[in-house]
């Protein structure tokens, strides 16, 4: 999912001036005004800006604040401040809010920014933000757009996350998974992509996502992550926090009991898949729908099918409910429930 096409066209017009060598200060305010006049750039409640997406009724960030969302959904839950020289993978880095926030909380961060839209990166050069670390990100983006491909503590990969993940060196302590919602674009929410991310993470690594999607959380479990839930920010459901190999003393908050059941024994829990990391969103959704149909058929044959409503209400075999009473994390609960389900 990309920003609105008209917004991209407007940004390209000003990018052409930059590419010809003109100083950004000569036109950056004109670009902002142009986008605002077309209702394609929105000022959020914390004073920072976000773009309207391809789907005109949706924004690229929450109205509560683009920078606030970054800090409260990604930076603080990752516990960056306590880490020494953390290495971060910023997936779908966009304007750069997550990377800016990370540097604000820990100046020793090493960051790989992955973004598929050059125009969004360029827009960051034209915006003002309250954190001085924005200047660090702006300098790196500017150098990158001018052709500097050298490696540094902050690197930019202008490509689909699925192709980028294969070439990245990895050993990430933190992954900011900030892709657009899986309902709109599921390509970075598949079991197969998340397995690649898992491989690139340090043993103590943590992945943070604003999404609480059931198929996404199911995919994380299948990819090997220990899933948990963080606080909600600007929405009803909490964020997703997924660990590769958490230490025994780490307190891991379980996801809602309803979610555990839906992931483990309901067709809603069938994850997204993309075996060769090359399918479109539409193909991924079509394949998942087919897999759900096959899964439902198997459950019916075994006499173990429960409607989504009954799963949510807990009107299921008590064996599953007893597992949820155990002192386990959500991933362990889900795997035990699936074992009993036997499919």
XYZ file of C-alpha atoms in Angstrom:
343
model
C 0.000 0.000 0.000
C 1.390 3.358 -1.081
C 0.401 6.993 -0.541
C -2.279 8.481 -2.758
C -1.132 8.571 -6.391
C -1.886 12.266 -6.762
C 0.303 12.947 -3.716
C 3.130 10.969 -5.290
C 2.785 12.933 -8.531
C 2.940 16.230 -6.649
C 6.032 15.145 -4.714
C 7.705 13.979 -7.936
C 7.277 17.441 -9.413
C 9.365 18.911 -6.602
C 11.781 15.989 -6.566
C 12.667 16.839 -10.154
C 13.858 20.247 -8.981
C 15.975 18.621 -6.267
C 17.464 16.203 -8.799
C 18.464 19.170 -10.966
C 20.444 20.563 -8.047
C 18.032 23.140 -6.648
C 18.192 23.802 -2.898
C 15.253 22.183 -1.084
C 14.764 25.336 0.987
C 13.639 27.094 -2.191
C 10.514 24.971 -2.530
C 9.858 22.741 0.490
C 7.166 25.028 1.913
C 5.505 25.135 -1.501
C 5.418 21.333 -1.569
C 3.797 21.170 1.865
C 1.263 23.824 0.901
C 0.492 22.030 -2.360
C -0.197 18.727 -0.571
C -2.295 20.425 2.110
C -4.367 22.276 -0.478
C -5.158 18.965 -2.159
C -6.064 17.399 1.223
C -3.334 14.809 0.730
C -1.184 15.794 3.714
C -2.812 15.824 7.146
C -1.541 17.511 10.284
C -2.011 15.123 13.199
C -2.731 16.002 16.812
C 0.939 16.164 17.834
C 1.738 18.636 15.052
C 3.478 16.168 12.751
C 2.212 15.212 9.315
C 0.969 12.093 7.589
C -0.067 11.311 4.032
C -3.377 10.046 2.712
C -3.008 6.494 1.392
C -4.126 4.924 -1.887
C -7.335 4.135 -0.049
C -8.499 7.731 0.396
C -10.342 7.142 3.663
C -7.166 5.889 5.380
C -4.077 7.743 6.537
C -0.544 6.393 6.690
C -0.414 7.189 10.433
C -2.846 7.664 13.298
C -4.545 11.028 13.796
C -3.382 11.040 17.434
C 0.059 11.959 16.118
C 2.460 10.434 13.612
C 5.477 10.922 15.878
C 3.560 10.076 19.050
C 2.396 6.848 17.438
C 5.992 5.964 16.614
C 7.216 6.598 20.145
C 4.365 4.884 21.982
C 3.806 1.952 19.615
C 7.368 1.142 18.619
C 10.184 2.884 20.453
C 9.100 2.663 24.095
C 7.804 -0.951 23.911
C 11.114 -2.052 22.361
C 13.011 -0.892 25.474
C 15.648 0.722 23.247
C 16.801 3.106 25.925
C 18.331 0.283 27.976
C 20.200 -1.310 25.044
C 23.854 -0.820 24.159
C 24.393 -0.056 20.460
C 21.121 -1.684 19.334
C 20.749 -2.736 15.723
C 17.325 -1.954 14.271
C 15.451 -3.056 11.180
C 12.895 -0.365 10.333
C 10.513 -2.024 7.873
C 8.404 0.381 5.821
C 10.284 3.298 7.335
C 8.347 5.863 5.307
C 8.961 9.443 6.402
C 11.277 8.096 9.091
C 9.350 8.668 12.307
C 10.352 5.329 13.852
C 14.051 5.806 13.124
C 13.949 9.394 14.362
C 12.252 8.285 17.566
C 14.752 5.470 18.039
C 17.716 7.842 17.763
C 16.030 10.263 20.150
C 15.835 7.540 22.798
C 19.196 5.943 22.028
C 21.771 7.885 20.015
C 23.855 4.732 19.501
C 21.289 2.968 17.323
C 22.407 1.367 14.083
C 19.480 1.339 11.695
C 18.599 -0.306 8.395
C 15.641 1.552 6.891
C 13.605 -0.333 4.280
C 11.143 1.677 2.194
C 9.753 1.020 -1.280
C 8.579 4.567 -2.073
C 11.260 7.132 -2.930
C 8.752 9.975 -2.828
C 7.914 9.322 0.825
C 11.598 9.403 1.735
C 11.980 12.682 -0.126
C 9.030 14.209 1.714
C 10.919 13.759 4.987
C 13.506 16.259 3.721
C 10.798 18.903 3.438
C 9.121 18.488 6.828
C 9.930 20.008 10.211
C 9.886 17.813 13.311
C 10.400 18.544 17.011
C 13.304 16.098 17.419
C 16.760 17.224 16.317
C 17.513 13.613 15.342
C 15.413 14.294 12.267
C 18.451 16.128 10.896
C 20.490 12.906 11.097
C 17.853 11.003 9.133
C 17.423 13.855 6.646
C 21.155 13.970 5.956
C 21.224 10.226 5.327
C 18.176 10.345 3.038
C 19.571 13.316 1.124
C 22.914 11.592 0.599
C 21.155 8.409 -0.478
C 18.960 10.219 -2.999
C 22.075 11.920 -4.352
C 23.613 8.518 -5.048
C 25.642 7.783 -1.919
C 25.278 4.017 -1.448
C 28.057 3.661 1.125
C 27.345 1.739 4.322
C 27.087 3.566 7.645
C 25.259 3.349 10.968
C 22.100 4.347 9.092
C 21.446 2.565 5.807
C 18.566 2.884 3.367
C 17.165 0.138 1.149
C 14.759 1.427 -1.476
C 12.900 -1.776 -2.317
C 10.225 -4.267 -1.331
C 10.910 -5.653 2.127
C 10.708 -9.178 0.711
C 13.714 -8.653 -1.540
C 15.593 -6.569 1.021
C 15.343 -9.156 3.800
C 17.372 -11.662 1.789
C 20.389 -9.366 1.460
C 20.436 -7.762 4.907
C 23.206 -8.870 7.261
C 20.848 -9.208 10.190
C 21.528 -9.736 13.903
C 18.811 -7.197 14.684
C 17.959 -6.505 18.296
C 14.756 -4.728 17.291
C 12.462 -4.941 14.280
C 9.909 -2.195 13.697
C 7.282 -3.926 11.559
C 5.313 -0.926 10.305
C 3.768 -2.213 7.089
C 0.331 -1.035 6.036
C -2.578 -3.016 7.482
C -2.711 -6.681 6.372
C -6.321 -6.240 5.303
C -5.038 -3.822 2.648
C -1.613 -5.297 1.880
C -0.654 -8.647 3.420
C 2.694 -9.196 1.671
C 4.819 -8.488 4.774
C 2.515 -10.375 7.141
C 3.083 -13.889 5.824
C 4.602 -16.870 7.610
C 7.307 -17.043 4.965
C 8.413 -13.420 5.224
C 8.328 -13.492 9.021
C 10.513 -16.612 9.032
C 13.113 -14.653 7.077
C 12.860 -11.808 9.580
C 13.220 -14.321 12.431
C 16.463 -15.637 10.908
C 17.882 -12.108 10.721
C 17.197 -11.291 14.366
C 19.603 -11.592 17.259
C 18.716 -14.318 19.749
C 17.315 -11.733 22.175
C 15.552 -9.807 19.404
C 12.059 -8.338 19.580
C 9.632 -7.482 16.777
C 7.075 -4.719 17.312
C 3.959 -4.173 15.203
C 0.922 -1.956 15.618
C -1.170 -4.735 14.044
C -3.145 -7.134 16.221
C -4.495 -9.084 13.244
C -5.320 -12.721 14.050
C -3.753 -14.146 10.837
C -0.627 -12.046 11.483
C -0.259 -13.247 15.065
C -0.876 -16.787 13.856
C 1.887 -16.357 11.270
C 4.263 -15.139 13.981
C 3.590 -18.281 16.025
C 4.211 -20.512 13.011
C 7.408 -18.589 12.236
C 8.737 -19.377 15.719
C 8.032 -16.208 17.696
C 6.774 -15.943 21.268
C 3.888 -13.504 20.918
C 2.580 -11.037 23.463
C 0.507 -7.885 23.566
C 1.430 -4.325 24.455
C -0.725 -1.340 25.314
C -3.227 0.101 22.874
C -2.382 3.450 21.304
C -5.119 5.251 19.403
C -7.182 2.089 18.928
C -9.020 -0.537 20.986
C -6.604 -3.441 20.577
C -3.058 -3.573 21.860
C 0.080 -3.713 19.751
C 1.870 -6.983 19.014
C 5.236 -7.686 20.632
C 6.986 -10.840 19.416
C 10.200 -12.261 20.866
C 12.668 -14.613 19.250
C 14.021 -16.173 22.427
C 13.042 -14.181 25.528
C 14.993 -14.660 28.741
C 13.221 -16.747 31.420
C 12.870 -13.733 33.710
C 11.129 -11.561 31.104
C 7.504 -10.859 31.901
C 5.455 -11.689 28.830
C 1.910 -10.395 28.728
C -0.441 -12.810 27.031
C -2.686 -11.795 24.178
C -6.452 -11.927 24.894
C -7.827 -15.411 25.590
C -10.250 -15.006 22.696
C -7.337 -14.381 20.332
C -5.503 -17.471 21.575
C -8.541 -19.618 20.791
C -9.141 -18.030 17.396
C -5.522 -18.581 16.370
C -5.376 -22.151 17.648
C -8.650 -23.791 16.634
C -10.567 -21.464 14.308
C -10.323 -20.987 10.555
C -9.816 -17.291 11.333
C -6.377 -18.330 12.585
C -5.206 -19.562 9.188
C -2.173 -17.345 8.457
C -1.083 -15.565 5.307
C 1.424 -17.438 3.135
C 3.827 -16.487 0.355
C 6.245 -19.439 -0.179
C 8.477 -17.721 -2.738
C 7.996 -14.174 -1.444
C 6.580 -12.998 -4.749
C 2.782 -13.114 -4.534
C 0.497 -10.113 -4.756
C -1.840 -9.177 -1.923
C -4.783 -10.493 -3.914
C -3.083 -13.859 -4.498
C -2.187 -14.186 -0.815
C -5.776 -13.506 0.240
C -7.184 -15.895 -2.371
C -4.854 -18.692 -1.247
C -5.683 -18.092 2.407
C -9.401 -18.282 1.707
C -8.861 -21.612 -0.035
C -6.762 -22.910 2.879
C -9.490 -21.854 5.305
C -12.032 -23.824 3.288
C -9.852 -26.967 3.348
C -9.182 -26.542 7.073
C -12.896 -26.191 7.813
C -13.635 -29.335 5.813
C -11.073 -31.327 7.834
C -12.472 -30.041 11.120
C -16.011 -30.967 10.088
C -14.892 -34.472 9.114
C -13.252 -34.903 12.522
C -16.196 -33.387 14.373
C -13.974 -30.617 15.747
C -15.303 -27.585 13.941
C -16.418 -24.635 16.068
C -18.001 -21.502 14.669
C -16.098 -18.264 15.171
C -18.868 -17.078 17.492
C -18.594 -20.149 19.719
C -14.806 -19.921 19.795
C -15.042 -16.317 20.947
C -17.617 -17.219 23.611
C -15.578 -20.179 24.822
C -18.286 -22.680 23.871
C -15.717 -25.327 22.992
C -14.270 -28.520 24.466
C -13.159 -27.857 28.042
C -9.747 -29.351 27.257
C -8.910 -26.174 25.363
C -10.138 -23.935 28.158
C -8.104 -25.852 30.732
C -4.939 -25.249 28.725
C -5.605 -21.521 28.895
C -5.518 -21.725 32.694
C -1.914 -22.948 32.670
C 1.022 -20.674 33.499
C 2.267 -20.496 29.912
C 2.867 -17.782 27.338
C 0.419 -17.366 24.467
C 2.559 -19.203 21.926
C 2.832 -22.220 24.232
C -0.925 -22.174 24.845
C -1.700 -21.983 21.122
C 0.654 -24.834 20.244
C -0.803 -27.066 22.969
C -4.336 -26.329 21.803
C -3.379 -27.140 18.221
C -1.836 -30.396 19.399
C -5.141 -31.423 20.962
C -7.039 -30.291 17.867
C -4.935 -32.789 15.940
C -5.172 -31.253 12.473
